Backbone as JSON, one array per atom type, in Angstrom:
{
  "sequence": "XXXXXXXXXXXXXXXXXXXXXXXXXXXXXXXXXXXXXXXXXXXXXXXXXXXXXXXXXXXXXXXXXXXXXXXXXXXXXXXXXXXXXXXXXXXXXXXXXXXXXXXXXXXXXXXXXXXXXXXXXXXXXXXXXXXXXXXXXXXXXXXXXXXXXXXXXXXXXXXXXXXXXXXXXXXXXXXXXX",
  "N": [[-87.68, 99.33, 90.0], [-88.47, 98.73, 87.34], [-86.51, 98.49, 86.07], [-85.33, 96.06, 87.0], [-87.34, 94.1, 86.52], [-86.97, 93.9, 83.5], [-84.57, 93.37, 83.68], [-84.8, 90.68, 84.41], [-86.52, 89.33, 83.13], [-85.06, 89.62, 80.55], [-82.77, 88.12, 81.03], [-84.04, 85.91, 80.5], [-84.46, 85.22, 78.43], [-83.02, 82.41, 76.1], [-80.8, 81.22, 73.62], [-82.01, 79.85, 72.09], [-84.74, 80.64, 72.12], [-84.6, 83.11, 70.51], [-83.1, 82.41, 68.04], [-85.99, 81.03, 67.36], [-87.53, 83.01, 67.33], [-85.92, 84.33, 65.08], [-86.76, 82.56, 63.45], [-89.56, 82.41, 63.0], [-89.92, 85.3, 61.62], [-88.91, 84.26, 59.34], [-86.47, 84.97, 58.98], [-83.97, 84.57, 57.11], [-84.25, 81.53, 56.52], [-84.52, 79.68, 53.87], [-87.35, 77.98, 51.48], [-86.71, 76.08, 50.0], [-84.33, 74.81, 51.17], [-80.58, 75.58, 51.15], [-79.19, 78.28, 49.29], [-77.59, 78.71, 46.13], [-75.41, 79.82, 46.08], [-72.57, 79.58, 47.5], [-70.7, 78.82, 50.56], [-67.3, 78.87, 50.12], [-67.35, 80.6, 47.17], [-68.3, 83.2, 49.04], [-66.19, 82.96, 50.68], [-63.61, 83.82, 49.27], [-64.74, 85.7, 48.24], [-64.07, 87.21, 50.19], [-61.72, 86.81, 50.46], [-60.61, 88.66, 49.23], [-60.84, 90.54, 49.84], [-59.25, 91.33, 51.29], [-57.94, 92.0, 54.75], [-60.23, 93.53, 56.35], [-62.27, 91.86, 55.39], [-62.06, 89.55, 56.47], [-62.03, 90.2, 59.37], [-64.95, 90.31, 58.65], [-65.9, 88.01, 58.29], [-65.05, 86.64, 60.65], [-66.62, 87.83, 62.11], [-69.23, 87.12, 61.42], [-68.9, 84.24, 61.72], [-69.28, 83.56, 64.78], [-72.46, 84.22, 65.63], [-73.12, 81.83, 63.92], [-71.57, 79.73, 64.72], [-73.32, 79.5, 66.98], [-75.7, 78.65, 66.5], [-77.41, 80.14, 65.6], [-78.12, 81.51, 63.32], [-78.68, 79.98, 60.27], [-77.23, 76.95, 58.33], [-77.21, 77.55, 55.88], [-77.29, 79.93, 55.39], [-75.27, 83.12, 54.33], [-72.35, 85.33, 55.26], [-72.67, 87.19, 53.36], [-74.54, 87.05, 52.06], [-76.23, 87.75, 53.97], [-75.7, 90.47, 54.66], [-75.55, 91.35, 51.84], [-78.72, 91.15, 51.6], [-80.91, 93.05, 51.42], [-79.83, 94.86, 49.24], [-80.95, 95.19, 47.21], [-83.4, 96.83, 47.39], [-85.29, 99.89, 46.82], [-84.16, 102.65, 47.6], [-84.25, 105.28, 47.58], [-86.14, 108.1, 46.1], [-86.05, 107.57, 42.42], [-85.43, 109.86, 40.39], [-86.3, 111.01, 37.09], [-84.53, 112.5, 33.89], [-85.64, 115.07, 33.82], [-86.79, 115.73, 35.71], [-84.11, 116.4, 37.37], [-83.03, 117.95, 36.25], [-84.77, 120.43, 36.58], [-84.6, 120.16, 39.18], [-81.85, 121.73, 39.87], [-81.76, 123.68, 37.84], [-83.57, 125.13, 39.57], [-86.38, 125.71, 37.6], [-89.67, 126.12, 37.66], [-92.05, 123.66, 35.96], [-95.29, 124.67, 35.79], [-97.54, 122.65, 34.31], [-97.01, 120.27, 34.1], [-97.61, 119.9, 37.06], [-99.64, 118.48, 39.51], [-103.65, 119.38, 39.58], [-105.02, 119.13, 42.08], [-103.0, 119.7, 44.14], [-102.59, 122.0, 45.9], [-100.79, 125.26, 46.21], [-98.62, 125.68, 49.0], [-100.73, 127.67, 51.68], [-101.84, 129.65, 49.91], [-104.42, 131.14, 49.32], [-104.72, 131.06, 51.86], [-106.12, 132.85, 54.74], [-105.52, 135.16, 57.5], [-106.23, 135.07, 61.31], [-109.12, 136.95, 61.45], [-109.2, 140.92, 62.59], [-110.03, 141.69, 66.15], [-111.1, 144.57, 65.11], [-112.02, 144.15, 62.35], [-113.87, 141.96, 62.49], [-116.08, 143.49, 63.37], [-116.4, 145.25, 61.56], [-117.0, 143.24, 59.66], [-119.87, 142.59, 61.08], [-121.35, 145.22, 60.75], [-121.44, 145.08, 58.14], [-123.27, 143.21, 57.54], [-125.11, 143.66, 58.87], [-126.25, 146.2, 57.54], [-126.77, 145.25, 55.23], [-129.21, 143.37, 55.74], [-130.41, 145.03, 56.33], [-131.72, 146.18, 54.48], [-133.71, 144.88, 53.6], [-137.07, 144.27, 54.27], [-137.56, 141.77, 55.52], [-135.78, 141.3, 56.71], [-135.06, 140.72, 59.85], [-134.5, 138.39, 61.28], [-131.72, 138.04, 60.29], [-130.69, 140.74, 61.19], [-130.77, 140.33, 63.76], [-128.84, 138.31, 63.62], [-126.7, 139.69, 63.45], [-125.87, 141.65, 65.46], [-126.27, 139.7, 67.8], [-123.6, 138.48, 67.02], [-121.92, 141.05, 66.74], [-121.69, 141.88, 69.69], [-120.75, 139.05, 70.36], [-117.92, 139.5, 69.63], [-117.18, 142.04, 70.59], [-117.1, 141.37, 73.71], [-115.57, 139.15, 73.61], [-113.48, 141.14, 72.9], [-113.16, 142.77, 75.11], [-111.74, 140.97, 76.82], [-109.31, 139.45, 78.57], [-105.88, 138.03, 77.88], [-105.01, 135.39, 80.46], [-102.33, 135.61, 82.72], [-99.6, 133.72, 84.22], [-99.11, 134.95, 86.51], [-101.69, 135.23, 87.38], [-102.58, 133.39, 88.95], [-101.27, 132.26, 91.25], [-101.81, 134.81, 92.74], [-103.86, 136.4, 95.7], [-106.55, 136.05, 96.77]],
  "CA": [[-88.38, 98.07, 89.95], [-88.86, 98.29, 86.14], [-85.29, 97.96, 85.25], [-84.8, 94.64, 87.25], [-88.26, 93.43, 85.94], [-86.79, 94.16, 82.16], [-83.16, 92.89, 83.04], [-84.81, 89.17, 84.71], [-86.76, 88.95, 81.67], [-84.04, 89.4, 79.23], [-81.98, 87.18, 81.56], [-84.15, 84.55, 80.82], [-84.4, 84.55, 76.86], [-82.44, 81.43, 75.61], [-80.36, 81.44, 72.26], [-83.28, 79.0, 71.55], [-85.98, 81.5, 72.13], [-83.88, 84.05, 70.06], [-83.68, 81.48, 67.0], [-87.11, 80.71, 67.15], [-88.09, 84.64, 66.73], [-85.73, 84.52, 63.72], [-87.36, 81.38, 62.35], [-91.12, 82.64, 63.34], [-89.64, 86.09, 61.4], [-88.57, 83.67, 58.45], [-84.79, 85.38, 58.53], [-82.79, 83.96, 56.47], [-84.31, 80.8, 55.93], [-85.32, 79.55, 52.62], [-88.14, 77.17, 51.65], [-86.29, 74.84, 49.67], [-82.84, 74.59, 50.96], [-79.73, 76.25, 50.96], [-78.84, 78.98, 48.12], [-76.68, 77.7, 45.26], [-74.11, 80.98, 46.37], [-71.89, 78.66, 48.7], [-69.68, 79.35, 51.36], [-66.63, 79.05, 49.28], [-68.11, 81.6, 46.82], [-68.18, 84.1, 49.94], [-64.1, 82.47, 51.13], [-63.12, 83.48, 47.9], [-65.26, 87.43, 48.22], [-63.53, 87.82, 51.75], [-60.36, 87.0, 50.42], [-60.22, 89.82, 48.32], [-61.65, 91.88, 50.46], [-57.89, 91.47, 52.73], [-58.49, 92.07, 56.1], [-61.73, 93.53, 56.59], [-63.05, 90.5, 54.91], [-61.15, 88.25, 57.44], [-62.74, 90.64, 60.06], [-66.48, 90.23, 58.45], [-66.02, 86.61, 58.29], [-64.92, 85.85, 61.84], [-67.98, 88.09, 62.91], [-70.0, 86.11, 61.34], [-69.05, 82.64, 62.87], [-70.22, 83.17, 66.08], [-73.89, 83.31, 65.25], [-73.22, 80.67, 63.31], [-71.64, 78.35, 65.52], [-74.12, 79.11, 68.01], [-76.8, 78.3, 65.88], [-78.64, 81.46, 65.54], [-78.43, 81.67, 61.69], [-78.97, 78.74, 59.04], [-75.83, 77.11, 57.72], [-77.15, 77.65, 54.62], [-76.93, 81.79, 55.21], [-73.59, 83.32, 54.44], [-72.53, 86.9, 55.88], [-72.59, 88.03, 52.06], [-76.07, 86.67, 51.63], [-77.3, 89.01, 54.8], [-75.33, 91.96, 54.37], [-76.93, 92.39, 50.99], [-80.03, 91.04, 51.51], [-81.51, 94.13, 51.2], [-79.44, 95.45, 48.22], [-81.99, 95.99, 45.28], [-83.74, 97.47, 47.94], [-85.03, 100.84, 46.53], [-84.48, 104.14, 48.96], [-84.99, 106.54, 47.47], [-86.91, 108.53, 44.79], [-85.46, 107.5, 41.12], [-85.57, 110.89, 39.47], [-86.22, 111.63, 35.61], [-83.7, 113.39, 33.64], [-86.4, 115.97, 33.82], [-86.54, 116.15, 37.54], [-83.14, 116.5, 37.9], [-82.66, 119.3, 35.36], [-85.83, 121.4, 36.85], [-84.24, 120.93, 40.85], [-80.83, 122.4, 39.27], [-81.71, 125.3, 37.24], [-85.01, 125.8, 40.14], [-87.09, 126.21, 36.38], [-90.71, 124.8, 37.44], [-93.36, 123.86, 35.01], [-96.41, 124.04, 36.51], [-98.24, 122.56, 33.45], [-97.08, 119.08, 34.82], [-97.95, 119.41, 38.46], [-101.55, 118.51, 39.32], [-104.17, 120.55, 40.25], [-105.42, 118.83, 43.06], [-102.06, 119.71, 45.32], [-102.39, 123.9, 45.48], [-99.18, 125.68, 46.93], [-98.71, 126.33, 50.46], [-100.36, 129.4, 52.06], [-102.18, 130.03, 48.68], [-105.7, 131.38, 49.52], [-105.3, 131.21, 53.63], [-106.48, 134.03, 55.58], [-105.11, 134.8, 58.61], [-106.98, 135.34, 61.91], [-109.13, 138.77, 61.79], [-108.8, 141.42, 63.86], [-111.76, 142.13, 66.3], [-111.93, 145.34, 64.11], [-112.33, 143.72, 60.99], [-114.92, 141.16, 62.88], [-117.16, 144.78, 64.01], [-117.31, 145.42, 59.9], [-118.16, 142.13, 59.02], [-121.34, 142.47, 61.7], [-121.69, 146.16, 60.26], [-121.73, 144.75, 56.91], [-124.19, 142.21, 57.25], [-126.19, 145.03, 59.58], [-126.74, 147.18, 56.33], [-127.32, 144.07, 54.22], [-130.34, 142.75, 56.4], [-131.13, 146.26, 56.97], [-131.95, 146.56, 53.3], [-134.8, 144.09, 52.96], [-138.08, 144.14, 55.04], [-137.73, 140.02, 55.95], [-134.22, 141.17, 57.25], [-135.01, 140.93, 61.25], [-133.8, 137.43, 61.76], [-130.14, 138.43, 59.75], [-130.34, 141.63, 62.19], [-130.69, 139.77, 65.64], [-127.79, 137.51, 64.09], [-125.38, 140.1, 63.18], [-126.41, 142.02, 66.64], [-125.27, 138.69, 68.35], [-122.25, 138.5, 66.66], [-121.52, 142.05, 67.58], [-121.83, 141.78, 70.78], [-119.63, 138.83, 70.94], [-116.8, 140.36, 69.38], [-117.03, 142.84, 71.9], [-117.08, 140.36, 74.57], [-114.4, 138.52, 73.34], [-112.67, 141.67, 72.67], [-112.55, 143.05, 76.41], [-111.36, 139.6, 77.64], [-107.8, 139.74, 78.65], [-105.42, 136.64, 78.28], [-104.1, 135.46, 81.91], [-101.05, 135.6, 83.2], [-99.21, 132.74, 84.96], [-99.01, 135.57, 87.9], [-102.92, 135.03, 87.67], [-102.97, 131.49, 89.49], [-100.86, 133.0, 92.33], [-102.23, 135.85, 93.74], [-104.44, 135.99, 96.7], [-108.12, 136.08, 96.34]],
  "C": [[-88.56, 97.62, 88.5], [-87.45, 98.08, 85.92], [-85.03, 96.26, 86.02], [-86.03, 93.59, 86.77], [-87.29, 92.9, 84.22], [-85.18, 93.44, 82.51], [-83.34, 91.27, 83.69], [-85.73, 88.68, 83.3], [-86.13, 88.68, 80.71], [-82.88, 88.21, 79.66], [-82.63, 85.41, 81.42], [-84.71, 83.96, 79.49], [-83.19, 83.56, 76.81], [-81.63, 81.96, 74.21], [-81.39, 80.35, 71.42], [-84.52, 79.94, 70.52], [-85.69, 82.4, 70.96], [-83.86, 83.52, 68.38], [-85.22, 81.17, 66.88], [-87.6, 82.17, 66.7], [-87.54, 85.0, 65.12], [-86.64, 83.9, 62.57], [-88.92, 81.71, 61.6], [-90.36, 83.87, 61.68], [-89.28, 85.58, 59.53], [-86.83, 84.3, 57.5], [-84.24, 84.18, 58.11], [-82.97, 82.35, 56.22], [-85.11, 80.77, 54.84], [-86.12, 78.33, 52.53], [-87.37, 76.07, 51.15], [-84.95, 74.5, 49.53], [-82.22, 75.9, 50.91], [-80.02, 77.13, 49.28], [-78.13, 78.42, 47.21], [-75.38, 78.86, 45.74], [-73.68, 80.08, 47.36], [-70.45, 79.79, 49.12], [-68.02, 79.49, 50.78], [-66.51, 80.29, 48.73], [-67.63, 83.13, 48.28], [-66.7, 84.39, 50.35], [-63.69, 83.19, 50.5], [-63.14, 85.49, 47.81], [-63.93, 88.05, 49.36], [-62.08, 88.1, 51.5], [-59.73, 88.32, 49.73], [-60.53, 90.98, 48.08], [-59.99, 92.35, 51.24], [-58.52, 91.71, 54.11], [-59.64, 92.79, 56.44], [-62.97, 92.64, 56.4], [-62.74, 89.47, 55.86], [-61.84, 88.88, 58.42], [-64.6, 90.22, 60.07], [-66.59, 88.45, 58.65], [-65.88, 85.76, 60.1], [-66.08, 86.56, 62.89], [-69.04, 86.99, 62.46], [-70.02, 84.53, 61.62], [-69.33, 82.44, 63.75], [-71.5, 83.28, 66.08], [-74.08, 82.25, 64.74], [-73.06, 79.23, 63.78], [-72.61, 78.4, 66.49], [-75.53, 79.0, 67.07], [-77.73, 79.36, 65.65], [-79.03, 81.39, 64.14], [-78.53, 80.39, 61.01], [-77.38, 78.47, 58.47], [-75.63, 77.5, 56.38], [-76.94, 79.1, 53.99], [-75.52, 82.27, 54.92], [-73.51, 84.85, 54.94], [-72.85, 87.57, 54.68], [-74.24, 88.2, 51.65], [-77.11, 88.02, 52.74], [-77.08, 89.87, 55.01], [-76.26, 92.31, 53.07], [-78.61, 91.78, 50.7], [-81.25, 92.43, 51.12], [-80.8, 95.17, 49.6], [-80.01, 96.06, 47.19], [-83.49, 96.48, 45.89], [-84.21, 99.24, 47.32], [-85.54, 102.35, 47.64], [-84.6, 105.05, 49.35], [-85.08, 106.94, 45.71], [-85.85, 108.56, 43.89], [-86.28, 108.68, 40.15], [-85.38, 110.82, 37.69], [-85.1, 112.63, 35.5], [-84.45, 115.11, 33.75], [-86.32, 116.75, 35.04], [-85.59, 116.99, 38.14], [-82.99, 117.81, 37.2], [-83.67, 120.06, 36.38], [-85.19, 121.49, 38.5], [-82.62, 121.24, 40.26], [-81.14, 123.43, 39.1], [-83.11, 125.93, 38.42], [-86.25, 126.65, 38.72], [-88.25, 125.27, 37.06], [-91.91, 124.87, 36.77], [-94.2, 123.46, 35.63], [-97.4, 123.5, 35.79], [-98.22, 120.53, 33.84], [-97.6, 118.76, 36.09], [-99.71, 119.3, 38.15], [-102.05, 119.4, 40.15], [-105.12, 120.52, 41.57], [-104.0, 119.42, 44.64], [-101.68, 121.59, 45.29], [-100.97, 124.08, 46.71], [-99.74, 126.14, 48.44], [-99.41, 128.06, 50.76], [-101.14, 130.45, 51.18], [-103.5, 130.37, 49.01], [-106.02, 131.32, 51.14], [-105.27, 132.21, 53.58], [-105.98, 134.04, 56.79], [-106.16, 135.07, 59.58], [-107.73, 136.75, 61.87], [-109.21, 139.17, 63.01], [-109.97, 141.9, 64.25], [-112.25, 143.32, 65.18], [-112.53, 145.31, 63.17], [-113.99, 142.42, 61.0], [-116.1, 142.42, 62.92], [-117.21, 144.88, 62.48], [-117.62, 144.6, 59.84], [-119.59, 142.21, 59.54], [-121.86, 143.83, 61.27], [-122.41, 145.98, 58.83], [-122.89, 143.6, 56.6], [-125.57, 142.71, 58.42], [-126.78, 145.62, 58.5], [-127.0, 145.83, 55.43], [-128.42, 143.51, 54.84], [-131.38, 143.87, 56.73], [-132.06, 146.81, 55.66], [-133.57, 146.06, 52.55], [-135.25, 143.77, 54.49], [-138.19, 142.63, 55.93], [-136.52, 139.77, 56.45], [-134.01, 141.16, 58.47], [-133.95, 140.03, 62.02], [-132.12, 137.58, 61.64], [-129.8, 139.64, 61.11], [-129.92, 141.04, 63.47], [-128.93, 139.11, 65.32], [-126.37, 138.68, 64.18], [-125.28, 141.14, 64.57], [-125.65, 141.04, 67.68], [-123.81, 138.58, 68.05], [-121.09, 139.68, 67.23], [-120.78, 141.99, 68.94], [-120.64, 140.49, 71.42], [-118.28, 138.91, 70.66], [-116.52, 140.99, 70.32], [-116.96, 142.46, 73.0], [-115.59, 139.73, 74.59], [-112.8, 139.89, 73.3], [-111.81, 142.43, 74.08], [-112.09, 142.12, 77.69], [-109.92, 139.86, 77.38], [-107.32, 138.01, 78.72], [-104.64, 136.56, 79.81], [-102.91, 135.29, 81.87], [-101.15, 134.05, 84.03], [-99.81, 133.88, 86.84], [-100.67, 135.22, 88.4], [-103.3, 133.87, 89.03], [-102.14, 131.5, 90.84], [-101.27, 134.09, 93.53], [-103.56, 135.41, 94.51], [-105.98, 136.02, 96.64], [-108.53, 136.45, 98.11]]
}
């Protein structure tokens, strides 16, 4: 049902409608007139292009005669429309030397962007969770006003140990018979 929705819709754009999206879009027209680069100019590119130019040129006449594009556009004009376009990172001679020899000075990088991986911890292991609540057992245990620290590291304990005799399920889990 959605493809014949999507193919009476598209069946019922115009080459109007289609121009008007360019126009709305402001392709390829200019505010005050044609370019001074004339069609000629382009005749002239194509020709001396030989046949691929004779190819680019007779693609581009059928938008043209059907009005889609501006007469004032030429195929040369919207092929490189985008030309001084920039697309990627313009490296320093610096740059380029340092990803070559892999030499890097870290005296340039900043110190807001630290290296991957650089100070993480990974998950601990319940065992290493049972010292931490050991270790903060004898540290609360040390000072008389240390009850509240006790209860917490007591809690903590406890759910380590909790957590620790919890099994992960199985798929087979969600199957069997109860």
């Amino acid at each position: 049902m959605a493809i014949e929705m999507l193919q009476a819709a598209w069946m019922a754009v115009t080459a109007s409608t289609i121009a008007n999206c360019f126009r709305h879009a402001s392709f390829g027209v200019s505010s005050g007139g044609c370019s001074e680069h004339s069609a000629s100019e382009d005749l002239v590119a194509a020709t001396n292009e030989g046949a691929a130019g004779d190819q680019a040129q007779a693609s581009w006449d059928a938008p043209l005669d059907a009005g889609v594009v501006p007469d004032c556009d030429t195929f040369y004009t919207y092929v490189g429309a985008d030309a001084d376009a920039v697309t990627t990172e313009e490296l320093t001679e610096e740059e380029i030397v340092r990803a070559v020899t892999g030499v890097h000075d870290d005296s340039d990088e900043s110190v807001d962007s630290p290296e991957p991986n650089v100070g993480e911890l990974g998950v601990p292991t319940p065992a290493q969770a049972l010292d931490a609540a050991d270790l903060l057992r004898r540290f609360f245990g040390a000072y008389e006003e240390g009850e509240e620290g006790l209860e917490i590291a007591d809690a903590a304990e406890r759910a380590v140990i909790r957590l620790k005799k919890t099994r992960q399920t199985s798929i087979k889990d969600f199957f069997s018979t109860k």
